Amino acid sequence: MTPGLTQTWIRTLVVQASFNYDRLVGVGTAFAIEPLLRHLPGGADGNRFKGAMQRATQFFNAHPYMVGLAVGAVAKAEHEGLPDGAIRRLRHALIGPLGSIGDRLIWAGVLPASAGIGLVVTAVVSPVAGVLVFLGLFNGVHLALRTWALREGWRLGTGVSQALTARGIQRGLSLVGPVAALCVGLALPVVGSWLARGFTSWTQLSVAAVALVAIVFSRWIVPTFGGLRFGLAAAAIALVVGWAA
Amino acid sequence: MTTQIVLLLLWGTVVGLDLVSVGQSMFSRPLVAATVAGVVLGDPMAGATVGAILELFALDVLPIGAVRYPDYGVGAVAAAATAAHAPGALGTGIAVCVGLAVAYIGERGMRLVRLGNTADVRRFRNALDGGGVQAVVAIHTRGFFRDALRSLVVTALGLVLAFGVYRWSPVTLQGAVLVTVVVTGAALGSAAGGVMHAVGHGAGLRWFGFGLAGGLLWVVLT
């Protein structure tokens, strides 16, 4: 990578540090793209640089690992001297796909798959091994994706949509959901058994019964309640009963 | 003891920043955060146990778009501090309760951070719209430090809560077992319900079923 790209890559790691309700990651994107814009004609004091930075700070959102595609493509478009309207349209056109693909690929795929495998290794081998496997699997994909995204964005410029329809991405999207479901499914009994080690049979049955109630509650009765709120409610009831016991 | 507290505060800050602001390299996942906190406290198994339970709760959350999500990482650090060196499974349930409460506080704190960032963006609007680099750097730097402060404060609150619960446990022996049973079951159920919700009714649900069957087979055979 060129020095500007390397600096931009590092800055994409903190792209969400200024996340706000007006422009979402717009300011963060501007922070990341700035090293690539310094070499525009006229330099960092020139009008082209200021115009590019002004556009870069506007409303924007994307999955943080995929944001490099937008940063690279927009920087390339700025260097090619595309008109203001075309660059704004390019930014807006990328918001939906980058969010959707990143969320499906990472948050609904690679993350639960890695966590499931990490949990199984924790239960079967050792906690430290589980953590290392989880971090290794997840960050192998994470860092590769960030690097690929920035390189492809910078290489393709306004043709960045080719990267989104690339065979690797499409194949990954079709595979990652079932793999995640398989890994979490595998992890639940293994981790449940590990967590219930040392429990009596009746206590283990009680854990299973609470789990069934939780599935019914979170899947069908109040699916929007969320694990945290369900956990807090269940814990509060148990604490009151436990305190009285 | 002082060294351990300082290390836990530092680790909690790193973990809180990793949630959104820096990297998102999943140091903030409860399994990681609690196990490392357990290592710091000399009881990695207690850390991993509460971390695994909180990880199951966290599997229910998809951190999509502008959604606020619980700060399970900082919660896991507090949970590990509560569970470390407690006898057997007795401390596990109470520790997870501490972790859930701190995760909720962290979630509320994240809203304050974002409101602060929004106020900065409005304050520097003219400079941003004039293409000013200094305004971008200022807003970004302030956002970073604001989140670091949130993480540090929530970690400190979590450690105070952990110390209080460890010192003056609110439940009896039987109660502690009951709480452990309930939070463990709730975590397993939340993870299963969350995944079933995410995969829908098609092939994903079948793969989830295959996984469950494989896991059950593993448990029966070993």
Short mmCIF file of C-alpha atoms in Angstrom, two decimals:
data_model
loop_
_atom_site.label_atom_id
_atom_site.label_comp_id
_atom_site.label_asym_id
_atom_site.label_seq_id
_atom_site.Cartn_x
_atom_site.Cartn_y
_atom_site.Cartn_z
CA MET A 1 0.00 0.00 0.00
CA THR A 2 1.12 3.59 -0.62
CA PRO A 3 1.83 5.73 2.48
CA GLY A 4 -1.51 7.55 2.07
CA LEU A 5 -3.40 4.27 1.84
CA THR A 6 -1.62 2.88 4.91
CA GLN A 7 -2.50 5.97 6.95
CA THR A 8 -6.09 5.81 5.73
CA TRP A 9 -6.27 2.08 6.58
CA ILE A 10 -5.13 2.83 10.14
CA ARG A 11 -7.67 5.65 10.40
CA THR A 12 -10.51 3.41 9.24
CA LEU A 13 -9.95 1.46 12.48
CA VAL A 14 -11.35 4.46 14.40
CA VAL A 15 -13.95 5.54 11.86
CA GLN A 16 -16.78 5.32 14.41
CA ALA A 17 -15.09 7.32 17.20
CA SER A 18 -17.14 10.42 16.38
CA PHE A 19 -20.41 8.57 15.66
CA ASN A 20 -23.24 11.11 16.02
CA TYR A 21 -26.95 11.40 15.32
CA ASP A 22 -26.61 14.13 12.65
CA ARG A 23 -24.08 12.69 10.21
CA LEU A 24 -23.51 9.18 11.66
CA VAL A 25 -19.98 8.24 10.48
CA GLY A 26 -19.64 11.20 8.10
CA VAL A 27 -17.00 12.95 10.21
CA GLY A 28 -15.17 9.66 10.80
CA THR A 29 -15.09 9.01 7.07
CA ALA A 30 -13.61 12.46 6.52
CA PHE A 31 -10.96 11.72 9.16
CA ALA A 32 -10.09 8.47 7.36
CA ILE A 33 -10.02 9.87 3.81
CA GLU A 34 -7.93 12.96 4.61
CA PRO A 35 -4.47 11.38 4.00
CA LEU A 36 -5.57 10.33 0.49
CA LEU A 37 -6.80 13.84 -0.34
CA ARG A 38 -3.66 15.74 0.70
CA HIS A 39 -2.10 15.19 -2.71
CA LEU A 40 -4.95 16.71 -4.70
CA PRO A 41 -3.81 19.55 -6.99
CA GLY A 42 -3.24 22.65 -4.83
CA GLY A 43 -2.32 20.59 -1.77
CA ALA A 44 -3.95 20.72 1.66
CA ASP A 45 -4.60 24.47 1.34
CA GLY A 46 -6.18 24.23 -2.11
CA ASN A 47 -9.84 24.60 -3.02
CA ARG A 48 -10.12 21.05 -4.34
CA PHE A 49 -8.95 19.65 -1.01
CA LYS A 50 -11.38 21.84 0.94
CA GLY A 51 -14.26 20.94 -1.38
CA ALA A 52 -13.43 17.24 -1.05
CA MET A 53 -13.24 17.48 2.75
CA GLN A 54 -16.55 19.37 2.85
CA ARG A 55 -18.23 16.55 0.89
CA ALA A 56 -16.54 13.89 3.02
CA THR A 57 -17.96 15.27 6.30
CA GLN A 58 -21.58 15.02 5.16
CA PHE A 59 -24.03 12.30 6.30
CA PHE A 60 -22.68 8.81 5.71
CA ASN A 61 -23.06 5.35 7.15
CA ALA A 62 -21.57 1.96 6.35
CA HIS A 63 -20.43 -1.17 8.06
CA PRO A 64 -17.11 -0.19 9.71
CA TYR A 65 -15.17 -3.02 8.04
CA MET A 66 -16.54 -2.16 4.58
CA VAL A 67 -16.13 1.61 4.88
CA GLY A 68 -12.76 1.37 3.10
CA LEU A 69 -14.56 0.63 -0.17
CA ALA A 70 -16.34 3.99 0.05
CA VAL A 71 -13.28 5.86 1.30
CA GLY A 72 -11.06 4.46 -1.48
CA ALA A 73 -13.64 4.94 -4.23
CA VAL A 74 -14.52 8.50 -3.21
CA ALA A 75 -10.83 9.46 -2.89
CA LYS A 76 -10.17 8.06 -6.37
CA ALA A 77 -13.15 9.99 -7.75
CA GLU A 78 -11.83 13.18 -6.14
CA HIS A 79 -8.42 12.62 -7.77
CA GLU A 80 -10.09 12.02 -11.13
CA GLY A 81 -11.81 15.40 -10.77
CA LEU A 82 -15.41 14.17 -11.00
CA PRO A 83 -18.05 16.88 -10.51
CA ASP A 84 -19.51 17.57 -7.06
CA GLY A 85 -22.90 15.99 -7.85
CA ALA A 86 -21.36 12.74 -9.13
CA ILE A 87 -19.26 12.29 -5.99
CA ARG A 88 -22.25 12.97 -3.73
CA ARG A 89 -24.31 10.41 -5.69
CA LEU A 90 -21.49 7.87 -5.40
CA ARG A 91 -21.37 8.32 -1.60
CA HIS A 92 -25.14 8.01 -1.25
CA ALA A 93 -25.31 4.98 -3.53
CA LEU A 94 -22.81 3.10 -1.36
CA ILE A 95 -24.57 3.60 2.01
CA GLY A 96 -27.20 0.86 1.59
CA PRO A 97 -25.06 -1.89 0.01
CA LEU A 98 -22.07 -1.43 2.32
CA GLY A 99 -24.31 -1.57 5.40
CA SER A 100 -26.35 -4.50 4.21
CA ILE A 101 -23.46 -6.65 2.98
CA GLY A 102 -21.31 -5.91 6.03
CA ASP A 103 -24.10 -6.64 8.49
CA ARG A 104 -25.02 -9.94 6.83
CA LEU A 105 -21.43 -11.04 6.30
CA ILE A 106 -19.97 -10.04 9.66
CA TRP A 107 -22.56 -9.39 12.35
CA ALA A 108 -24.96 -12.15 11.27
CA GLY A 109 -22.28 -14.52 9.94
CA VAL A 110 -18.60 -14.41 10.85
CA LEU A 111 -19.17 -13.10 14.40
CA PRO A 112 -21.67 -15.74 15.61
CA ALA A 113 -19.71 -18.48 13.78
CA SER A 114 -16.42 -17.46 15.45
CA ALA A 115 -18.11 -17.02 18.83
CA GLY A 116 -19.73 -20.46 18.54
CA ILE A 117 -16.39 -22.11 17.73
CA GLY A 118 -14.66 -20.10 20.48
CA LEU A 119 -17.26 -21.23 23.01
CA VAL A 120 -16.85 -24.88 22.00
CA VAL A 121 -13.04 -24.67 22.29
CA THR A 122 -13.42 -22.94 25.68
CA ALA A 123 -15.59 -25.81 26.93
CA VAL A 124 -13.64 -28.67 25.37
CA VAL A 125 -10.01 -27.48 25.47
CA SER A 126 -9.41 -24.44 27.72
CA PRO A 127 -10.65 -20.87 28.19
CA VAL A 128 -7.44 -19.28 26.90
CA ALA A 129 -7.48 -21.52 23.80
CA GLY A 130 -11.13 -20.59 23.22
CA VAL A 131 -10.36 -16.88 23.37
CA LEU A 132 -7.36 -17.22 21.04
CA VAL A 133 -9.31 -19.30 18.50
CA PHE A 134 -12.22 -16.86 18.58
CA LEU A 135 -10.02 -13.77 18.14
CA GLY A 136 -7.86 -15.47 15.50
CA LEU A 137 -10.78 -16.66 13.37
CA PHE A 138 -12.70 -13.41 13.61
CA ASN A 139 -9.84 -11.00 13.12
CA GLY A 140 -8.35 -13.03 10.27
CA VAL A 141 -11.50 -12.28 8.29
CA HIS A 142 -11.94 -8.78 9.77
CA LEU A 143 -8.48 -7.47 8.89
CA ALA A 144 -8.45 -9.12 5.47
CA LEU A 145 -11.83 -7.56 4.70
CA ARG A 146 -10.72 -4.08 5.76
CA THR A 147 -7.57 -4.33 3.62
CA TRP A 148 -9.41 -5.73 0.60
CA ALA A 149 -12.12 -3.06 0.87
CA LEU A 150 -9.74 -0.10 0.87
CA ARG A 151 -7.55 -1.51 -1.92
CA GLU A 152 -10.52 -2.36 -4.13
CA GLY A 153 -12.20 1.00 -3.50
CA TRP A 154 -9.02 2.85 -4.47
CA ARG A 155 -8.43 0.61 -7.51
CA LEU A 156 -11.95 0.66 -8.90
CA GLY A 157 -13.08 4.22 -8.06
CA THR A 158 -16.55 4.82 -9.50
CA GLY A 159 -16.63 1.19 -10.67
CA VAL A 160 -16.65 0.04 -7.04
CA SER A 161 -19.92 -1.83 -7.54
CA GLN A 162 -17.84 -4.55 -9.25
CA ALA A 163 -16.29 -5.30 -5.88
CA LEU A 164 -19.70 -5.72 -4.25
CA THR A 165 -20.79 -8.25 -6.87
CA ALA A 166 -17.47 -10.13 -6.82
CA ARG A 167 -17.83 -13.89 -6.64
CA GLY A 168 -15.99 -14.16 -3.31
CA ILE A 169 -18.35 -11.73 -1.58
CA GLN A 170 -21.49 -13.31 -3.03
CA ARG A 171 -20.30 -16.81 -2.16
CA GLY A 172 -19.38 -15.67 1.33
CA LEU A 173 -22.84 -14.18 1.81
CA SER A 174 -24.54 -17.41 0.80
CA LEU A 175 -22.31 -19.61 3.00
CA VAL A 176 -21.83 -17.58 6.14
CA GLY A 177 -25.42 -17.68 7.46
CA PRO A 178 -25.74 -21.48 7.50
CA VAL A 179 -22.20 -21.83 8.91
CA ALA A 180 -23.07 -19.42 11.74
CA ALA A 181 -26.31 -21.28 12.49
CA LEU A 182 -24.42 -24.60 12.53
CA CYS A 183 -21.66 -23.29 14.83
CA VAL A 184 -24.04 -21.69 17.35
CA GLY A 185 -26.26 -24.79 17.28
CA LEU A 186 -23.22 -26.96 17.98
CA ALA A 187 -22.04 -24.65 20.77
CA LEU A 188 -25.29 -24.50 22.78
CA PRO A 189 -25.40 -28.10 24.11
CA VAL A 190 -21.60 -28.29 24.53
CA VAL A 191 -21.39 -25.02 26.46
CA GLY A 192 -24.60 -25.75 28.36
CA SER A 193 -23.16 -29.06 29.50
CA TRP A 194 -19.86 -27.36 30.46
CA LEU A 195 -21.62 -24.60 32.42
CA ALA A 196 -23.76 -27.15 34.25
CA ARG A 197 -20.75 -29.28 35.26
CA GLY A 198 -21.03 -30.25 38.90
CA PHE A 199 -24.80 -29.60 38.95
CA THR A 200 -27.16 -32.35 40.11
CA SER A 201 -29.49 -33.92 37.51
CA TRP A 202 -32.43 -31.92 38.89
CA THR A 203 -30.48 -28.67 38.64
CA GLN A 204 -29.46 -29.50 35.06
CA LEU A 205 -33.12 -30.17 34.21
CA SER A 206 -34.02 -26.82 35.78
CA VAL A 207 -31.47 -25.05 33.55
CA ALA A 208 -32.99 -26.77 30.50
CA ALA A 209 -36.51 -25.77 31.60
CA VAL A 210 -35.51 -22.10 32.04
CA ALA A 211 -33.81 -22.23 28.62
CA LEU A 212 -37.02 -23.53 27.01
CA VAL A 213 -39.05 -20.73 28.63
CA ALA A 214 -36.46 -18.21 27.38
CA ILE A 215 -36.67 -19.58 23.82
CA VAL A 216 -40.46 -19.34 23.78
CA PHE A 217 -40.35 -15.87 25.31
CA SER A 218 -37.62 -14.43 23.10
CA ARG A 219 -38.74 -16.14 19.90
CA TRP A 220 -42.53 -15.87 20.01
CA ILE A 221 -43.91 -13.84 22.92
CA VAL A 222 -41.76 -10.67 22.94
CA PRO A 223 -39.08 -11.06 20.23
CA THR A 224 -38.13 -7.37 20.50
CA PHE A 225 -37.38 -7.57 24.23
CA GLY A 226 -33.75 -8.58 23.69
CA GLY A 227 -31.44 -10.88 25.62
CA LEU A 228 -30.21 -8.21 28.02
CA ARG A 229 -33.64 -7.14 29.18
CA PHE A 230 -34.84 -10.73 29.43
CA GLY A 231 -31.71 -11.62 31.38
CA LEU A 232 -32.15 -8.66 33.74
CA ALA A 233 -35.82 -9.51 34.31
CA ALA A 234 -35.07 -13.19 34.95
CA ALA A 235 -32.15 -12.31 37.22
CA ALA A 236 -34.28 -9.82 39.19
CA ILE A 237 -36.98 -12.43 39.80
CA ALA A 238 -34.36 -15.01 40.80
CA LEU A 239 -32.65 -12.52 43.13
CA VAL A 240 -35.93 -11.69 44.89
CA VAL A 241 -36.81 -15.37 45.26
CA GLY A 242 -33.22 -16.18 46.25
CA TRP A 243 -33.15 -13.37 48.80
CA ALA A 244 -36.40 -14.63 50.35
CA ALA A 245 -35.24 -18.27 50.31
CA MET B 1 -4.49 -5.70 44.78
CA THR B 2 -3.90 -2.10 43.63
CA THR B 3 -2.07 -3.36 40.54
CA GLN B 4 -4.98 -5.65 39.73
CA ILE B 5 -7.50 -2.81 40.08
CA VAL B 6 -5.42 -0.55 37.82
CA LEU B 7 -5.06 -3.35 35.25
CA LEU B 8 -8.81 -4.04 35.35
CA LEU B 9 -9.58 -0.33 34.88
CA LEU B 10 -7.19 -0.20 31.91
CA TRP B 11 -8.61 -3.41 30.43
CA GLY B 12 -12.18 -2.17 30.91
CA THR B 13 -11.31 1.06 29.09
CA VAL B 14 -9.73 -0.85 26.19
CA VAL B 15 -12.73 -3.16 26.05
CA GLY B 16 -15.21 -0.25 26.15
CA LEU B 17 -13.39 1.56 23.34
CA ASP B 18 -13.30 -1.61 21.25
CA LEU B 19 -17.10 -1.85 21.39
CA VAL B 20 -17.59 0.95 18.84
CA SER B 21 -14.86 3.58 18.69
CA VAL B 22 -11.61 1.69 18.09
CA GLY B 23 -11.08 -1.36 15.94
CA GLN B 24 -14.08 -3.48 16.86
CA SER B 25 -11.64 -6.38 17.06
CA MET B 26 -13.96 -8.17 19.50
CA PHE B 27 -11.88 -7.67 22.63
CA SER B 28 -15.23 -6.35 23.84
CA ARG B 29 -16.92 -9.73 23.48
CA PRO B 30 -17.73 -11.05 26.96
CA LEU B 31 -15.87 -14.33 26.44
CA VAL B 32 -12.66 -12.41 25.74
CA ALA B 33 -13.14 -9.55 28.21
CA ALA B 34 -14.07 -11.78 31.15
CA THR B 35 -11.41 -14.44 30.51
CA VAL B 36 -8.65 -11.82 30.37
CA ALA B 37 -10.05 -10.17 33.52
CA GLY B 38 -10.05 -13.62 35.13
CA VAL B 39 -6.38 -14.08 34.16
CA VAL B 40 -5.57 -10.68 35.73
CA LEU B 41 -7.31 -11.80 38.94
CA GLY B 42 -5.68 -15.24 38.92
CA ASP B 43 -8.93 -17.12 38.24
CA PRO B 44 -9.32 -17.55 34.46
CA MET B 45 -11.88 -20.35 34.86
CA ALA B 46 -14.29 -18.12 36.81
CA GLY B 47 -13.80 -15.40 34.19
CA ALA B 48 -14.41 -17.81 31.33
CA THR B 49 -17.54 -19.21 32.98
CA VAL B 50 -19.26 -15.85 33.45
CA GLY B 51 -17.85 -14.74 30.07
CA ALA B 52 -19.45 -17.74 28.33
CA ILE B 53 -22.85 -17.00 29.91
CA LEU B 54 -22.70 -13.32 28.96
CA GLU B 55 -21.47 -14.31 25.47
CA LEU B 56 -24.65 -16.35 25.05
CA PHE B 57 -26.72 -13.28 25.98
CA ALA B 58 -24.64 -11.20 23.55
CA LEU B 59 -25.29 -13.63 20.68
CA ASP B 60 -28.85 -12.32 20.73
CA VAL B 61 -27.67 -8.86 19.63
CA LEU B 62 -26.91 -7.85 16.05
CA PRO B 63 -25.01 -4.53 16.27
CA ILE B 64 -26.60 -3.20 13.08
CA GLY B 65 -26.64 0.41 11.88
CA ALA B 66 -27.07 3.16 14.47
CA VAL B 67 -28.51 0.79 17.07
CA ARG B 68 -27.27 1.10 20.67
CA TYR B 69 -26.18 -2.18 22.11
CA PRO B 70 -25.36 -3.33 25.63
CA ASP B 71 -21.73 -2.92 26.68
CA TYR B 72 -21.31 -6.58 27.55
CA GLY B 73 -17.50 -6.27 27.50
CA VAL B 74 -17.24 -3.86 30.41
CA GLY B 75 -20.03 -5.80 32.12
CA ALA B 76 -17.98 -8.97 31.67
CA VAL B 77 -14.97 -7.36 33.37
CA ALA B 78 -17.16 -6.49 36.38
CA ALA B 79 -18.71 -9.97 36.33
CA ALA B 80 -15.28 -11.63 36.34
CA ALA B 81 -14.23 -9.44 39.27
CA THR B 82 -17.34 -10.59 41.17
CA ALA B 83 -16.89 -14.28 40.35
CA ALA B 84 -13.13 -14.58 40.85
CA HIS B 85 -12.21 -16.83 43.77
CA ALA B 86 -15.88 -17.36 44.74
CA PRO B 87 -16.51 -21.03 45.64
CA GLY B 88 -17.72 -23.15 42.69
CA ALA B 89 -20.84 -22.05 40.87
CA LEU B 90 -22.10 -20.05 43.84
CA GLY B 91 -20.72 -16.75 42.63
CA THR B 92 -21.51 -17.31 38.96
CA GLY B 93 -25.18 -16.28 38.93
CA ILE B 94 -24.69 -13.17 41.06
CA ALA B 95 -21.66 -12.21 38.95
CA VAL B 96 -23.70 -12.50 35.75
CA CYS B 97 -26.37 -10.25 37.33
CA VAL B 98 -23.64 -7.67 37.99
CA GLY B 99 -22.44 -8.07 34.39
CA LEU B 100 -25.94 -7.56 32.95
CA ALA B 101 -26.53 -4.46 35.08
CA VAL B 102 -23.19 -2.93 34.08
CA ALA B 103 -23.85 -3.79 30.41
CA TYR B 104 -27.09 -1.84 30.67
CA ILE B 105 -25.36 1.15 32.28
CA GLY B 106 -22.74 1.04 29.50
CA GLU B 107 -25.50 1.09 26.89
CA ARG B 108 -27.03 4.22 28.46
CA GLY B 109 -23.56 5.79 28.63
CA MET B 110 -23.10 5.21 24.91
CA ARG B 111 -26.16 7.36 24.24
CA LEU B 112 -24.57 10.20 26.22
CA VAL B 113 -21.36 9.85 24.19
CA ARG B 114 -23.31 10.07 20.94
CA LEU B 115 -25.29 13.06 22.15
CA GLY B 116 -21.99 14.76 23.04
CA ASN B 117 -20.61 13.98 19.57
CA THR B 118 -23.79 15.35 17.99
CA ALA B 119 -23.44 18.59 19.98
CA ASP B 120 -19.83 18.89 18.75
CA VAL B 121 -20.89 18.40 15.13
CA ARG B 122 -23.48 21.18 15.50
CA ARG B 123 -20.97 23.47 17.21
CA PHE B 124 -18.40 22.97 14.43
CA ARG B 125 -20.94 22.94 11.57
CA ASN B 126 -19.57 26.02 9.79
CA ALA B 127 -16.00 24.77 9.96
CA LEU B 128 -17.05 21.32 8.67
CA ASP B 129 -19.02 22.82 5.81
CA GLY B 130 -15.97 24.92 4.93
CA GLY B 131 -13.86 21.77 4.56
CA GLY B 132 -11.84 22.42 7.73
CA VAL B 133 -9.54 19.57 8.69
CA GLN B 134 -8.96 20.88 12.20
CA ALA B 135 -12.68 20.65 13.00
CA VAL B 136 -12.74 17.03 11.79
CA VAL B 137 -9.72 16.13 13.92
CA ALA B 138 -11.14 18.00 16.95
CA ILE B 139 -14.57 16.29 16.78
CA HIS B 140 -12.98 12.90 16.23
CA THR B 141 -10.47 13.29 19.06
CA ARG B 142 -13.11 14.53 21.47
CA GLY B 143 -15.36 11.60 20.53
CA PHE B 144 -12.53 9.18 21.24
CA PHE B 145 -11.76 10.65 24.67
CA ARG B 146 -15.45 10.92 25.52
CA ASP B 147 -15.86 7.17 24.88
CA ALA B 148 -12.65 6.40 26.78
CA LEU B 149 -14.03 8.33 29.76
CA ARG B 150 -17.35 6.49 29.49
CA SER B 151 -15.55 3.15 29.45
CA LEU B 152 -13.36 4.06 32.41
CA VAL B 153 -16.26 5.37 34.51
CA VAL B 154 -18.52 2.38 33.73
CA THR B 155 -15.65 -0.02 34.54
CA ALA B 156 -15.03 1.76 37.85
CA LEU B 157 -18.75 1.60 38.69
CA GLY B 158 -18.74 -2.07 37.79
CA LEU B 159 -15.77 -2.79 40.07
CA VAL B 160 -17.42 -0.91 42.96
CA LEU B 161 -20.60 -2.95 42.40
CA ALA B 162 -18.55 -6.15 42.20
CA PHE B 163 -16.79 -5.33 45.45
CA GLY B 164 -20.09 -4.54 47.18
CA VAL B 165 -21.74 -7.74 46.00
CA TYR B 166 -18.66 -9.81 46.87
CA ARG B 167 -18.51 -8.30 50.34
CA TRP B 168 -22.23 -8.23 51.15
CA SER B 169 -23.79 -10.99 49.03
CA PRO B 170 -27.54 -10.29 48.87
CA VAL B 171 -28.67 -13.92 48.69
CA THR B 172 -28.40 -17.13 50.68
CA LEU B 173 -26.56 -20.24 49.52
CA GLN B 174 -29.76 -21.72 48.06
CA GLY B 175 -30.58 -18.37 46.49
CA ALA B 176 -27.17 -18.17 44.81
CA VAL B 177 -27.71 -21.60 43.22
CA LEU B 178 -31.18 -20.53 42.05
CA VAL B 179 -29.79 -17.35 40.47
CA THR B 180 -27.05 -19.35 38.70
CA VAL B 181 -29.61 -21.82 37.32
CA VAL B 182 -31.90 -19.04 36.10
CA VAL B 183 -29.24 -16.90 34.39
CA THR B 184 -27.58 -19.94 32.77
CA GLY B 185 -30.90 -21.15 31.38
CA ALA B 186 -31.90 -17.65 30.32
CA ALA B 187 -28.58 -17.19 28.51
CA LEU B 188 -28.90 -20.49 26.62
CA GLY B 189 -32.51 -19.72 25.70
CA SER B 190 -31.73 -16.14 24.62
CA ALA B 191 -28.93 -17.32 22.34
CA ALA B 192 -31.11 -20.05 20.81
CA GLY B 193 -34.08 -17.69 20.40
CA GLY B 194 -31.88 -14.96 18.92
CA VAL B 195 -30.31 -17.31 16.37
CA MET B 196 -33.71 -18.80 15.42
CA HIS B 197 -35.01 -15.26 14.93
CA ALA B 198 -31.99 -14.34 12.77
CA VAL B 199 -32.00 -17.42 10.53
CA GLY B 200 -35.77 -17.52 9.90
CA HIS B 201 -37.49 -20.66 8.66
CA GLY B 202 -35.36 -21.78 5.72
CA ALA B 203 -32.04 -23.54 5.32
CA GLY B 204 -30.53 -21.59 8.22
CA LEU B 205 -32.94 -23.18 10.68
CA ARG B 206 -32.08 -26.64 9.33
CA TRP B 207 -28.35 -25.94 9.79
CA PHE B 208 -29.06 -24.72 13.33
CA GLY B 209 -30.89 -28.03 13.95
CA PHE B 210 -27.95 -30.03 12.56
CA GLY B 211 -25.62 -28.10 14.87
CA LEU B 212 -27.83 -28.75 17.89
CA ALA B 213 -27.99 -32.44 17.05
CA GLY B 214 -24.20 -32.61 16.66
CA GLY B 215 -23.69 -30.80 19.96
CA LEU B 216 -26.10 -33.09 21.79
CA LEU B 217 -24.36 -36.12 20.30
CA TRP B 218 -21.02 -34.75 21.50
CA VAL B 219 -22.40 -34.26 25.02
CA VAL B 220 -23.88 -37.76 25.13
CA LEU B 221 -20.72 -39.44 23.81
CA THR B 222 -18.18 -37.65 26.02
#
